[in-house]
Short mmCIF file of C-alpha atoms in Angstrom, two decimals:
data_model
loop_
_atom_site.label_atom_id
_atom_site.label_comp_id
_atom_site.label_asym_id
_atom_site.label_seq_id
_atom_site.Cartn_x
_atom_site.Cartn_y
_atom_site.Cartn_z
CA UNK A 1 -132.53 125.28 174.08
CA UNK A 2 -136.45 125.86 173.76
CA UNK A 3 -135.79 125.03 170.10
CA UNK A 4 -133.84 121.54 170.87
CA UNK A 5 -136.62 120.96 173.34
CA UNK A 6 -140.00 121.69 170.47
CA UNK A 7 -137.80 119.31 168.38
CA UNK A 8 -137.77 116.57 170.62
CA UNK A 9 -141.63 116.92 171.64
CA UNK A 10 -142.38 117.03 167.48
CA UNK A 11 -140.12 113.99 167.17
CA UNK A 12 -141.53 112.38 169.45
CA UNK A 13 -145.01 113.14 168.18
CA UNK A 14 -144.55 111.95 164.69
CA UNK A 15 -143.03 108.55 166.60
CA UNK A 16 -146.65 108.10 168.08
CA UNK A 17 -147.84 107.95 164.66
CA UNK A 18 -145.50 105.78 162.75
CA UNK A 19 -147.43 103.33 161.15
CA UNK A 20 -147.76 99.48 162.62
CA UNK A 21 -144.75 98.75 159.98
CA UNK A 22 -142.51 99.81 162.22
CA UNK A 23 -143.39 97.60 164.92
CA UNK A 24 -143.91 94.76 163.10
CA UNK A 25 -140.52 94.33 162.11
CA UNK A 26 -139.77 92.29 165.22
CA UNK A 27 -141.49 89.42 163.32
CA UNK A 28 -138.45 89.57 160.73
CA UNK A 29 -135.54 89.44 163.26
CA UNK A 30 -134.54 86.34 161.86
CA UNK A 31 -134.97 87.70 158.34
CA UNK A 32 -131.14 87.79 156.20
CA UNK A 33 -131.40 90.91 154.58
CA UNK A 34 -128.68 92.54 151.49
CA UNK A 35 -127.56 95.78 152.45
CA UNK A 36 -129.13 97.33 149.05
CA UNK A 37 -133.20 95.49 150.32
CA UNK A 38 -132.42 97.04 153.86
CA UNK A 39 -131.38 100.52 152.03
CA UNK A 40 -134.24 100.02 149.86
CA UNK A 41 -136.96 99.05 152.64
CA UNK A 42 -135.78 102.22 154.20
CA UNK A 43 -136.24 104.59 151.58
CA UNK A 44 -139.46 103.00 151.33
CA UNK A 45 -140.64 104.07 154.71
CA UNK A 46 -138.92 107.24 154.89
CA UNK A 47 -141.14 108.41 151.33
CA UNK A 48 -144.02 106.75 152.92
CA UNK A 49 -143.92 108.96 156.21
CA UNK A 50 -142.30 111.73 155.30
CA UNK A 51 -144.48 112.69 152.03
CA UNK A 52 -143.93 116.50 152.07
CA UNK A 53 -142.46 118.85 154.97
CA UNK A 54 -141.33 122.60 155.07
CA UNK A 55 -137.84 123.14 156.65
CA UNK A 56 -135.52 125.98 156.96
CA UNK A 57 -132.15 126.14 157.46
CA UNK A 58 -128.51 127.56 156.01
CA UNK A 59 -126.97 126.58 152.87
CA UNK A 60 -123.87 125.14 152.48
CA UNK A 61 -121.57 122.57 150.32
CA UNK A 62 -123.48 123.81 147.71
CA UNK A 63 -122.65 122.03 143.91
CA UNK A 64 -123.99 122.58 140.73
CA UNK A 65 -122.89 120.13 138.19
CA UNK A 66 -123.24 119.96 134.74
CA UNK A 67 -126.69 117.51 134.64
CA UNK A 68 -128.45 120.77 135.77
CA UNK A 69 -129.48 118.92 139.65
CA UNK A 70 -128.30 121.03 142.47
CA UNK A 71 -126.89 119.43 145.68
CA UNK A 72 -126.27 120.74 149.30
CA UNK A 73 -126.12 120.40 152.55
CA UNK A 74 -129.20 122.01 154.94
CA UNK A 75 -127.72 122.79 158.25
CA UNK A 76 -128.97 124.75 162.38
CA UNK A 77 -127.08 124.71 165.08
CA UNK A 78 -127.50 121.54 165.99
CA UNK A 79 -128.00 119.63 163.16
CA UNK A 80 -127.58 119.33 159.35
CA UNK A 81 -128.82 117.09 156.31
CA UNK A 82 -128.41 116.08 152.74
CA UNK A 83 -130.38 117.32 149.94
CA UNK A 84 -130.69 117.12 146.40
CA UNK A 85 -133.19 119.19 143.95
CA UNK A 86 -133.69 117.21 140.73
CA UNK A 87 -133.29 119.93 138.01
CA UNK A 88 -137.15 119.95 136.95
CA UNK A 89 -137.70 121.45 139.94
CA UNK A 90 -134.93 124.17 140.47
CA UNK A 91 -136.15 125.58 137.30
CA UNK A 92 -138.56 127.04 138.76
CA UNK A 93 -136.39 128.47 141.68
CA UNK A 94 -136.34 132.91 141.58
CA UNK A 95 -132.98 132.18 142.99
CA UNK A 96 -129.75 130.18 142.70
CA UNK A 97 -128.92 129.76 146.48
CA UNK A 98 -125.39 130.22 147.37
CA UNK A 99 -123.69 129.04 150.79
CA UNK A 100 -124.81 130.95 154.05
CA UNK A 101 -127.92 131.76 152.55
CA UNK A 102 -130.67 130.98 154.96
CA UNK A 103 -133.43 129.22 153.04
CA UNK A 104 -137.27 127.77 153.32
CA UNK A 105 -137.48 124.54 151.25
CA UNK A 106 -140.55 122.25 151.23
CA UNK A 107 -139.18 118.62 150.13
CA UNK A 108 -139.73 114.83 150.75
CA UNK A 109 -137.74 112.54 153.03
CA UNK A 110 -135.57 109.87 151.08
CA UNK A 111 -132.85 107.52 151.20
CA UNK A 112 -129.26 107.41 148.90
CA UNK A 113 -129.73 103.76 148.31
CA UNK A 114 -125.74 103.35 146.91
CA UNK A 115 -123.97 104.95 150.72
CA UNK A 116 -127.17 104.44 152.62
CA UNK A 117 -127.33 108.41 153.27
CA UNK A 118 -130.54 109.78 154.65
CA UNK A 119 -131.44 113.19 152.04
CA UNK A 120 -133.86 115.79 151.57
CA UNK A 121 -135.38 115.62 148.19
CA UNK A 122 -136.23 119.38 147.97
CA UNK A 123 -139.37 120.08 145.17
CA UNK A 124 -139.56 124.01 146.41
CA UNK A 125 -137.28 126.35 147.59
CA UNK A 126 -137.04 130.78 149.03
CA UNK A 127 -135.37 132.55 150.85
CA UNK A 128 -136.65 132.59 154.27
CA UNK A 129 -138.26 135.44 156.07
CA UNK A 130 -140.90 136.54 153.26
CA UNK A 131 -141.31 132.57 152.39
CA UNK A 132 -141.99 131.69 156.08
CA UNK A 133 -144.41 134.11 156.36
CA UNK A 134 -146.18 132.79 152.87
CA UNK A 135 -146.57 129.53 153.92
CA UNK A 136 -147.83 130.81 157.08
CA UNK A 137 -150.42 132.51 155.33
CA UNK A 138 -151.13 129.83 152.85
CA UNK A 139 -151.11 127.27 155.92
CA UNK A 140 -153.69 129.38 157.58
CA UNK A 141 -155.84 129.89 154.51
CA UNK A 142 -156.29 126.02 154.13
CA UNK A 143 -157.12 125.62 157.50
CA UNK A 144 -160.01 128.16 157.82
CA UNK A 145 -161.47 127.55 154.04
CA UNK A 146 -161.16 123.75 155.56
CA UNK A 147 -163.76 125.10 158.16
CA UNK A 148 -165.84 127.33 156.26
CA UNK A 149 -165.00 130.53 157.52
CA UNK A 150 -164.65 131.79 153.82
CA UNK A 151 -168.19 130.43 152.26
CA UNK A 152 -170.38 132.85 150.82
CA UNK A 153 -173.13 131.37 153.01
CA UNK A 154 -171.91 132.77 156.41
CA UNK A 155 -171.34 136.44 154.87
CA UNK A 156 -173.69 138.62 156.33
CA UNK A 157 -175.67 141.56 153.67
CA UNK A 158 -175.42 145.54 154.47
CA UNK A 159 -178.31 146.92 156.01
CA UNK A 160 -180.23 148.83 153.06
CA UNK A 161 -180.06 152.04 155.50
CA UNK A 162 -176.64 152.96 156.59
CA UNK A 163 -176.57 156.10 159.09
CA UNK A 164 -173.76 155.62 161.39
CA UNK A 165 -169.92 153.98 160.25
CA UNK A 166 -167.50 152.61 162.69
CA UNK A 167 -163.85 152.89 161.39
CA UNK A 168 -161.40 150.39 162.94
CA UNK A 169 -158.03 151.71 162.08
CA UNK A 170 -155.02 153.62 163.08
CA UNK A 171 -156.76 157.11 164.21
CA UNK A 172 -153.25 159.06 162.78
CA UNK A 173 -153.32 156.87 159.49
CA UNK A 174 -154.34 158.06 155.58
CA UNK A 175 -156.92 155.23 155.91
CA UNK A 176 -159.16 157.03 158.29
CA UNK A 177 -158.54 160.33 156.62
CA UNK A 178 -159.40 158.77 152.95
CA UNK A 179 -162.78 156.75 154.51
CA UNK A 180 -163.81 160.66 156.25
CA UNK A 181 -163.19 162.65 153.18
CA UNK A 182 -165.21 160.07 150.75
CA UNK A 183 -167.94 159.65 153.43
CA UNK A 184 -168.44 163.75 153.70
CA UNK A 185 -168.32 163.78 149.24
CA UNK A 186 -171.03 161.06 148.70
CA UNK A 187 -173.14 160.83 152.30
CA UNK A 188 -172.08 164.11 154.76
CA UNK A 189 -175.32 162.92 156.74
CA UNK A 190 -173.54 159.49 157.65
CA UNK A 191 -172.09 159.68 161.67
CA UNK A 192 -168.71 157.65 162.16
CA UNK A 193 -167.25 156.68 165.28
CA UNK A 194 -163.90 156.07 165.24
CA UNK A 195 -162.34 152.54 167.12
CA UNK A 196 -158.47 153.48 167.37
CA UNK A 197 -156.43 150.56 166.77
CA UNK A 198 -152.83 149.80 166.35
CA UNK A 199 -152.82 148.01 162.71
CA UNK A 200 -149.02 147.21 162.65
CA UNK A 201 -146.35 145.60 164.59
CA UNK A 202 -146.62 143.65 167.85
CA UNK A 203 -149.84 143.85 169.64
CA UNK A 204 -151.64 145.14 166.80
CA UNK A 205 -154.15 142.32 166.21
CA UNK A 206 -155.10 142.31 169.76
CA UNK A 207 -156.00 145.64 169.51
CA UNK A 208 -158.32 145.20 166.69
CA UNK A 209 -159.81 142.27 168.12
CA UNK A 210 -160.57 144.27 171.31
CA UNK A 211 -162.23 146.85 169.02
CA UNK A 212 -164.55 145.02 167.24
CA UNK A 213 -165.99 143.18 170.44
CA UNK A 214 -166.15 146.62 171.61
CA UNK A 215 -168.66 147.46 168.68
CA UNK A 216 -170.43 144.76 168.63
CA UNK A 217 -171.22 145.41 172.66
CA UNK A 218 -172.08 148.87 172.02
CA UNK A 219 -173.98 148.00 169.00
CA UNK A 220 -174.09 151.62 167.87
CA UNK A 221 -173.06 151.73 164.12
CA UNK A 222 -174.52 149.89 161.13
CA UNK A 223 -171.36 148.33 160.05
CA UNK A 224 -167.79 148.13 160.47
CA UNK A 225 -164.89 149.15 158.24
CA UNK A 226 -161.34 147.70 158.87
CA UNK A 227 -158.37 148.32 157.21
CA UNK A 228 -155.27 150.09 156.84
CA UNK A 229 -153.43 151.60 153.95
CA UNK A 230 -150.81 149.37 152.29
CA UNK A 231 -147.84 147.67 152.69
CA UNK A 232 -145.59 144.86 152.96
CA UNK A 233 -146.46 141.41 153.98
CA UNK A 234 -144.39 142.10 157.32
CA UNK A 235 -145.84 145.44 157.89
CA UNK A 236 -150.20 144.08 156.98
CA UNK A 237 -149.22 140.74 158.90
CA UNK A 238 -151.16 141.29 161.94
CA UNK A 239 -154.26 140.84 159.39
CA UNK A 240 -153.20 137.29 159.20
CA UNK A 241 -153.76 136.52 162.77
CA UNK A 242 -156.31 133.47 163.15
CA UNK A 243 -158.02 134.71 166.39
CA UNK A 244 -158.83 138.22 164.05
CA UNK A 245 -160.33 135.85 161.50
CA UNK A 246 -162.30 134.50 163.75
CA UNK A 247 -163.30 137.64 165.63
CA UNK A 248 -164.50 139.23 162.10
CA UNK A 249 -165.95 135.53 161.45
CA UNK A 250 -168.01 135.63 164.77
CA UNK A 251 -169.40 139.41 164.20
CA UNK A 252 -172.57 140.26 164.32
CA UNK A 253 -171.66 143.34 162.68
CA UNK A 254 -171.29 143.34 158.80
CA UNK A 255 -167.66 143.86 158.76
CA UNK A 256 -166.01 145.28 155.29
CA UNK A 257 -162.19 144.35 154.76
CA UNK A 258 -160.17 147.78 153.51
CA UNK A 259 -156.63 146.21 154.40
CA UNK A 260 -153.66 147.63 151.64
CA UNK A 261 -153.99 148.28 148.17
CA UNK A 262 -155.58 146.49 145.59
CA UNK A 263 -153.20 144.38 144.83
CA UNK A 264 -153.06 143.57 148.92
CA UNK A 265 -154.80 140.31 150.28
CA UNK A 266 -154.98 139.23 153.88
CA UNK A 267 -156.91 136.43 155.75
CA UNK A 268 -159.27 139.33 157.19
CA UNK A 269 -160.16 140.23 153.51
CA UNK A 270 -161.24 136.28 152.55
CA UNK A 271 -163.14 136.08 156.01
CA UNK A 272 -165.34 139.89 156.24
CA UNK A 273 -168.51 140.04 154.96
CA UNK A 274 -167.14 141.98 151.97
CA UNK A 275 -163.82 142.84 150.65
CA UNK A 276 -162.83 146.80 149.39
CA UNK A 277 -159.31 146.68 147.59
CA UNK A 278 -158.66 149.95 149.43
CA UNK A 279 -160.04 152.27 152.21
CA UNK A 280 -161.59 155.06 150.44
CA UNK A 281 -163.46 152.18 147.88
CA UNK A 282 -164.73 151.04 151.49
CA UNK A 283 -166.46 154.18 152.13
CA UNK A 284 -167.88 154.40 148.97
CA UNK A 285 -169.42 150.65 149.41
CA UNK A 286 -171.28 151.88 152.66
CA UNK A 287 -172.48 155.18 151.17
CA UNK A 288 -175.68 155.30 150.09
CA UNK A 289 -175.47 155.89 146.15
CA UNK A 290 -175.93 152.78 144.41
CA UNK A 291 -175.62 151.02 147.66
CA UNK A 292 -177.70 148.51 146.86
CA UNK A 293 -176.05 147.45 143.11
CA UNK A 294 -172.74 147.99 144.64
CA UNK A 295 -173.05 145.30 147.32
CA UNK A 296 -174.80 143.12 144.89
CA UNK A 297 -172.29 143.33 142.90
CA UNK A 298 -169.59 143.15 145.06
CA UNK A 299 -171.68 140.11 147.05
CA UNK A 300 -171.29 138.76 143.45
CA UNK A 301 -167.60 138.68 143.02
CA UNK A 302 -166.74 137.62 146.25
CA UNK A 303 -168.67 134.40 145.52
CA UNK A 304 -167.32 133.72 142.63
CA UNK A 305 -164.00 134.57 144.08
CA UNK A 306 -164.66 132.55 146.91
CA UNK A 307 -165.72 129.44 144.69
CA UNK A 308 -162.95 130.05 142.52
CA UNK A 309 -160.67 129.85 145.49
CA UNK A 310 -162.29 126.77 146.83
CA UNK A 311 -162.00 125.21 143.76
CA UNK A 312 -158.15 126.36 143.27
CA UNK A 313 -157.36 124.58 146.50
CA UNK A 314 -158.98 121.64 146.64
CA UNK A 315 -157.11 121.64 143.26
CA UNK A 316 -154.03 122.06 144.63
CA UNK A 317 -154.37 119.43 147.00
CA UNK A 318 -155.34 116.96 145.13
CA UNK A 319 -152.56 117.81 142.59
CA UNK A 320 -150.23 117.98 145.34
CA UNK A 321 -151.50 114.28 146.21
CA UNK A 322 -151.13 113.13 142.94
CA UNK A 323 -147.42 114.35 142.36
CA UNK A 324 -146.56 112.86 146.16
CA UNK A 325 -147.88 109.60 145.00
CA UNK A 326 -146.52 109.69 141.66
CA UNK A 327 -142.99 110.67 143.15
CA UNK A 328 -143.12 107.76 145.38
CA UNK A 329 -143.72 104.86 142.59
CA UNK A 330 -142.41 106.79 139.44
CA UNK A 331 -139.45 105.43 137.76
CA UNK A 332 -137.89 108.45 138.16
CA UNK A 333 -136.92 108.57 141.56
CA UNK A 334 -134.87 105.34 140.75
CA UNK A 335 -133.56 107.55 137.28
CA UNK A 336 -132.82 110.26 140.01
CA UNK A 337 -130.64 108.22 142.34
CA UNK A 338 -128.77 106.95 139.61
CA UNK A 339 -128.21 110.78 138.17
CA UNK A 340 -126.83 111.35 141.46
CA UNK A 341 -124.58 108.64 141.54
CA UNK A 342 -123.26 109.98 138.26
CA UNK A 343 -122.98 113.39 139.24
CA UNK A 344 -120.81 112.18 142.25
CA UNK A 345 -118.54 109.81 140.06
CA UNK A 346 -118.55 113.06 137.57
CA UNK A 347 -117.46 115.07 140.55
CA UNK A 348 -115.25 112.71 141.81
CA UNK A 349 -113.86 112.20 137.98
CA UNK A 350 -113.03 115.34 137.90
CA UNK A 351 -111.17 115.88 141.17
CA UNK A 352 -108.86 113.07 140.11
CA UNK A 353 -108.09 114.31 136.91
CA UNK A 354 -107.58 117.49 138.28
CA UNK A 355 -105.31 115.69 140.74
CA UNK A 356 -103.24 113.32 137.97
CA UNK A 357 -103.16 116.60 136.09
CA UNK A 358 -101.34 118.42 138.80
CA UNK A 359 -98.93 115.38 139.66
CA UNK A 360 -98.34 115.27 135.77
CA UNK A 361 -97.38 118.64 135.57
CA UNK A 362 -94.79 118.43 138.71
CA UNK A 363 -93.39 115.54 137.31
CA UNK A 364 -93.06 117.23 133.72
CA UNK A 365 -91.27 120.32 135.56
CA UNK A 366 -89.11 117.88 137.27
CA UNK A 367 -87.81 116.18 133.67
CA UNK A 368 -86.93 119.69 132.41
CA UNK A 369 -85.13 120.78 135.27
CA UNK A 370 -82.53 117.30 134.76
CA UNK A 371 -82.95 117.63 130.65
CA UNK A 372 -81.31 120.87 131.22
CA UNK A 373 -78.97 119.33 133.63
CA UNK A 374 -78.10 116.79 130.94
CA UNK A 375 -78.83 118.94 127.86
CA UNK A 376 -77.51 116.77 124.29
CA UNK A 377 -77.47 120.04 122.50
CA UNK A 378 -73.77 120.44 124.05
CA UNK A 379 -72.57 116.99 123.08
CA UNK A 380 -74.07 117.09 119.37
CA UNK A 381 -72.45 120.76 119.31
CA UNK A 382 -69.36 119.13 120.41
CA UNK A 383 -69.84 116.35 117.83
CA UNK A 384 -70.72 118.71 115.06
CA UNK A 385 -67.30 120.35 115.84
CA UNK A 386 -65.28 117.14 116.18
CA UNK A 387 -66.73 115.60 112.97
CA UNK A 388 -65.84 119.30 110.73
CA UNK A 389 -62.34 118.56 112.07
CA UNK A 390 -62.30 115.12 110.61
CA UNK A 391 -63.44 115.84 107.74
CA UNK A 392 -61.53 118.74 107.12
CA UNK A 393 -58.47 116.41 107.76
CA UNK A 394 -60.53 113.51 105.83
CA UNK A 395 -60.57 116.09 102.98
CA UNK A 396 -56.96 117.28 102.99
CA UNK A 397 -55.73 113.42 103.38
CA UNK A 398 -57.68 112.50 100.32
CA UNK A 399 -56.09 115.55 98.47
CA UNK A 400 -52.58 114.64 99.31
CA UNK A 401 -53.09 110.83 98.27
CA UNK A 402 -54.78 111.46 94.92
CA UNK A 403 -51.77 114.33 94.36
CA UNK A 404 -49.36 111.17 94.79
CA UNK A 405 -51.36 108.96 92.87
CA UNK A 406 -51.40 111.57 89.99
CA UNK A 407 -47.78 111.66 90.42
CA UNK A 408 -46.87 107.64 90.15
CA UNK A 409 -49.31 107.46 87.44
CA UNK A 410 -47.29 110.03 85.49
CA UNK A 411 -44.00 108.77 86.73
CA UNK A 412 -45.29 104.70 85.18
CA UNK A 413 -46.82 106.94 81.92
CA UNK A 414 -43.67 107.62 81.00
CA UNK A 415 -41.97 104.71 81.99
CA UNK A 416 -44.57 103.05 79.62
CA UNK A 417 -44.25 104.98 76.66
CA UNK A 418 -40.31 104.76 77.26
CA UNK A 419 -40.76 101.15 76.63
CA UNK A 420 -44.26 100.47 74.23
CA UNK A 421 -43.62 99.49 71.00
CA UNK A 422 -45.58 102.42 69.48
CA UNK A 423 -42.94 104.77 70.50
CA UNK A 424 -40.72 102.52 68.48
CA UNK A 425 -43.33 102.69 65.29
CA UNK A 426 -43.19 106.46 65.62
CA UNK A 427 -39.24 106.43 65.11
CA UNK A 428 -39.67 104.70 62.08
CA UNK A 429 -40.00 101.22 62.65
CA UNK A 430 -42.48 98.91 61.30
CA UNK A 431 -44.06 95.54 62.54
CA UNK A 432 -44.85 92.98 59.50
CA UNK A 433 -47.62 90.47 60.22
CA UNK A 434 -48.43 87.09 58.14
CA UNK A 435 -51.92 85.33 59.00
CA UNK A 436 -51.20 87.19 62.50
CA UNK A 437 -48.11 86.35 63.19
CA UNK A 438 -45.26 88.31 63.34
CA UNK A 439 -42.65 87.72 60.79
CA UNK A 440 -39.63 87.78 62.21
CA UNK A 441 -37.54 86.02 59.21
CA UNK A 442 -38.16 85.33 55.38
CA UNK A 443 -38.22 81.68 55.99
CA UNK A 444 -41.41 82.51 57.55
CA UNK A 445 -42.86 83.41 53.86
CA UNK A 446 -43.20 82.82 50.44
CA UNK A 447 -44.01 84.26 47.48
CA UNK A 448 -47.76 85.05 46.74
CA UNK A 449 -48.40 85.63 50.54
CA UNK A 450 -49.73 88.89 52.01
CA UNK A 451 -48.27 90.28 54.45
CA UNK A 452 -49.70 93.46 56.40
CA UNK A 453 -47.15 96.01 57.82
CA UNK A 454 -47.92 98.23 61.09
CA UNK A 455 -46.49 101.44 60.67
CA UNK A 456 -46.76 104.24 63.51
CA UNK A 457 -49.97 105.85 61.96
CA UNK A 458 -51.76 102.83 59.96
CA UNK A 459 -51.22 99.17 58.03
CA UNK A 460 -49.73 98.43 54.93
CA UNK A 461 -51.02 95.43 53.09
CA UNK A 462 -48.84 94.24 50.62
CA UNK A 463 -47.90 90.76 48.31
CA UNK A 464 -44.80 88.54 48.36
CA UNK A 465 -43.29 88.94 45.24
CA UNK A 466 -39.68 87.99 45.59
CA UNK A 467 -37.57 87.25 48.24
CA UNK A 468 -34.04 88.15 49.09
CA UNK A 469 -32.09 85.65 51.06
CA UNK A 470 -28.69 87.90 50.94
#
C-alpha cells in the first residue's frame, strides 16, 4: 500500500508541472478533431513530458519477431504497460529477457498512433537488483559533481609531517591488518588510532559517519584513512551513501579513500581528498618515503581524473539531450511505428496461416476418411474384371464367326469352280474369239479372218482358211 500511495504523491507531482498545454486545451473544446490528429497530439505530449524515465518491473508477453525489435509487456502488482525496444537499441542488451524476469529499463513515454495504445519506448534495459543499484550510484554521482563536491579545488593537501594515522575501518577486517603491517615496514615511528566501524550491511554508513566527526572533534591524528577490502557493489554500498559523501566532503581532516580493490570505485573515493585503489597503497601514501612526490603525483591524477570525469558527464548529458531531442523529431520514430504495425500484421499473418493451415489439414483428413469410404480402386478392379470377360467372349465370338466365314467361303469356292468356265477349258474345251466376240457359229466368219482360241493354259491365234458348212 505505501507503494500505491508514493505513486499517487509522484503522479500527482509531475501533474503540478505539466506544462500550460495542458490547460489550454479548453480553448479548443469546440475544435473537430480525426482520431489519428488526437492520437498524434497525444504522442506529442506524452514524448514532450515524458523524455526519459527509469522503471522496473516483470516481463511478460514477451515477442521477438523476425525485424529484430523486441516487444513486451512491463507489469507490478497493480499495474502494467506496453513497450517496444527498436532493435538498434537491444543490440546492445547483455541479455535477452525472457517472461518473469524482473527488469530495470530506462525508456521514453509514447503513443501507438494506429490503436491509440499508450507504450514504453525502452532505449536501455538490466536486470534489476545490480542495475538499480547502478543507477543509484550514477544518479548520485551527477548530483554531487553537479555541486562540486568532486573538484580538485576543495581537496585538501597532506600535511608534509605525518606522525599519528587514524584508520576508519572494520577493527576484525584484512584492511586494518594490511594498513598496520605496511605502516610498521616503511614508518614503525607513525602512531595509529584505530576508529572501529561497521563497513558493510545496514547501519554501516552511520557508523562511519559517527567516526569521522569523532576525529575531527578529537583532532588527534594527521589524517584519516577509510576503506575496506573489496567486494561487490551490494557488499561496498554503504560507501555510496550521500550523507558519507558529505561527511568526508565537510572534513577538516585530509581524508584518503582505501574502499575495495583497484578495480573498486565508490562515491567516497570521487569525494576524499585522495583516492588509494587499495588499503595497504593507503598506508604507503601517508608514510613518509616519497611522501611528498607520491601525493603530488597522486594530487595529479585525481585532477585529471576528476576533469576527465567532469568532462565525460557533461558529455553524456548533453549527448543524452541530443538523442532525446533527436528521438522526438527524427523520422524514425514515425519508421518505428510503422515497423510495429508490420510486425503485428506479420504476427497476426502468421497466426492465421497457422490457423487456415490447421483447418486445411482437418478438412484434408476428413476427404480421406470418405475417399476410402468410396474408394474407385474397387469399381475399376471390378471393371478391369468385367471388361477381360468380354473380351475373352469378344475374342472367342470373333473366332467362331471367321471359322464360319472360312467355311461358306470354301463351301461358294467350290460351288464356283463347279460352275466357271475355266474348269471347262481344263477338260478340254476351248473358247474361239473373232474381234472379241465369241464365235459361236461359222456364219459368224470368213475366210482370211483371225480368230484367237482360249485354251485352259493360253491363246491360240490362228487364220480362216476354209470353212466347213457340213
Amino acid at each position: 500500500m505505501s507503494k500505491y500511495i508514493s505513486d499517487k504523491n509522484m503522479i500527482k507531482s509531475r501533474q503540478s508541472r505539466l506544462p500550460s498545454y495542458f490547460m489550454s486545451q479548453k480553448l479548443q473544446q469546440n475544435k473537430v478533431y480525426t482520431v489519428s490528429l488526437l492520437n498524434k497530439e497525444i504522442r506529442f505530449l506524452l514524448e514532450q513530458n515524458f523524455v526519459s524515465l527509469m522503471l522496473s518491473g516483470e516481463i511478460s508477453n514477451f515477442v521477438a519477431p523476425s525485424s529484430g525489435h523486441w516487444y513486451f509487456t512491463l507489469k507490478d502488482d497493480y499495474a502494467q504497460i506496453k513497450a517496444a525496444m527498436w532493435r538498434g537499441n537491444n543490440r546492445s542488451a547483455r541479455f535477452k529477457p525472457k517472461n518473469g524476469d524482473q527488469v530495470l529499463v530506462r525508456a521514453r513515454v509514447s503513443l501507438y498512433e494506429p490503436r491509440g495504445d499508450y507504450q514504453l519506448i525502452v532505449e536501455h534495459i538490466e536486470p534489476a537488483g545490480v542495475g538499480l543499484l547502478k543507477q543509484e550510484f550514477e544518479a548520485l554521482q551527477m548530483k554531487l559533481a553537479s555541486e562540486g563536491l568532486f573538484n580538485t579545488g576543495y581537496k585538501k593537501p597532506l600535511p608534509p609531517s605525518i606522525l599519528k594515522v587514524g584508520i576508519i575501518t572494520s577493527a576484525t577486517g584484512a584492511a586494518v591488518k594490511d594498513i598496520i603491517k605496511v605502516l610498521k615496514q616503511r614508518a614503525p615511528h607513525i602512531e595509529v588510532v584505530i576508529y572501529p566501524a561497521q563497513v558493510q550491511g545496514d547501519g554501516a554508513a552511520e557508523q562511519l559517519i559517527t567516526q569521522i566527526n569523532l576525529a575531527n572533534q578529537r583532532n588527534d591524528v594527521d589524517v584519516l584513512i577509510v576503506g575496506r577490502g573489496g567486494g561487490s557493489l551490494e557488499d561496498l554500498w554503504c560507501f555510496n551513501n550521500e550523507n558519507l559523501a558529505r561527511t568526508i566532503f565537510s572534513s577538516q581532516l585530509p581524508i584518503v579513500s582505501a574502499v575495495g580493490h583497484e578495480i573498486d570505485t565508490t562515491i567516497a573515493d570521487y569525494v576524499a581528498d585522495i583516492r588509494a585503489a587499495t588499503p595497504s597503497q593507503a598506508a604507503e601514501i601517508v608514510s613518509p618515503d616519497n611522501q611528498h612526490l607520491t601525493s603530488q603525483l597522486l594530487n595529479w591524477q585525481q585532477r585529471l581524473q576528476q576533469a576527465m570525469q567532469n568532462q565525460l558527464a557533461h558529455a553524456k548529458h548533453k549527448l543524452s539531450h541530443s538523442r532525446q531531442h533527436l528521438a522526438l523529431y527524427h523520422p524514425e520514430a514515425r519508421l518505428q511505428q510503422q515497423t510495429q504495425l508490420r510486425d503485428e500484421l506479420e504476427i497476426r499473418l502468421h497466426a492465421a496461416l497457422q490457423k487456415h493451415r490447421h483447418s486445411a489439414i482437418q478438412q484434408l483428413n476428413h476427404l480421406q476418411q470418405r475417399l476410402q469410404r468410396v474408394n474407385p480402386m474397387l469399381r475399376v478392379q471390378h471393371a478391369k474384371t468385367t471388361n477381360k470377360q468380354l473380351l475373352q467372349r469378344l475374342t472367342q465370338a470373333n473366332s467362331a464367326q471367321l471359322e464360319d466365314a472360312q467355311k461358306q467361303l470354301a463351301v461358294l469356292c467350290a460351288k464356283l469352280d463347279a460352275t466357271s468356265p475355266l474348269a471347262v477349258l481344263a477338260r478340254g474345251y476351248s473358247v474361239t474369239n473373232h474381234n472379241h466376240k465369241v464365235v459361236s457359229s461359222v456364219s459368224n466368219i470368213k475366210v482370211g479372218d483371225t480368230l484367237t482360241t482360249q485354251v485352259a493354259d493360253g491363246h491360240i491365234v490362228s487364220e480362216v482358211r476354209s470353212i466347213d458348212h457340213s
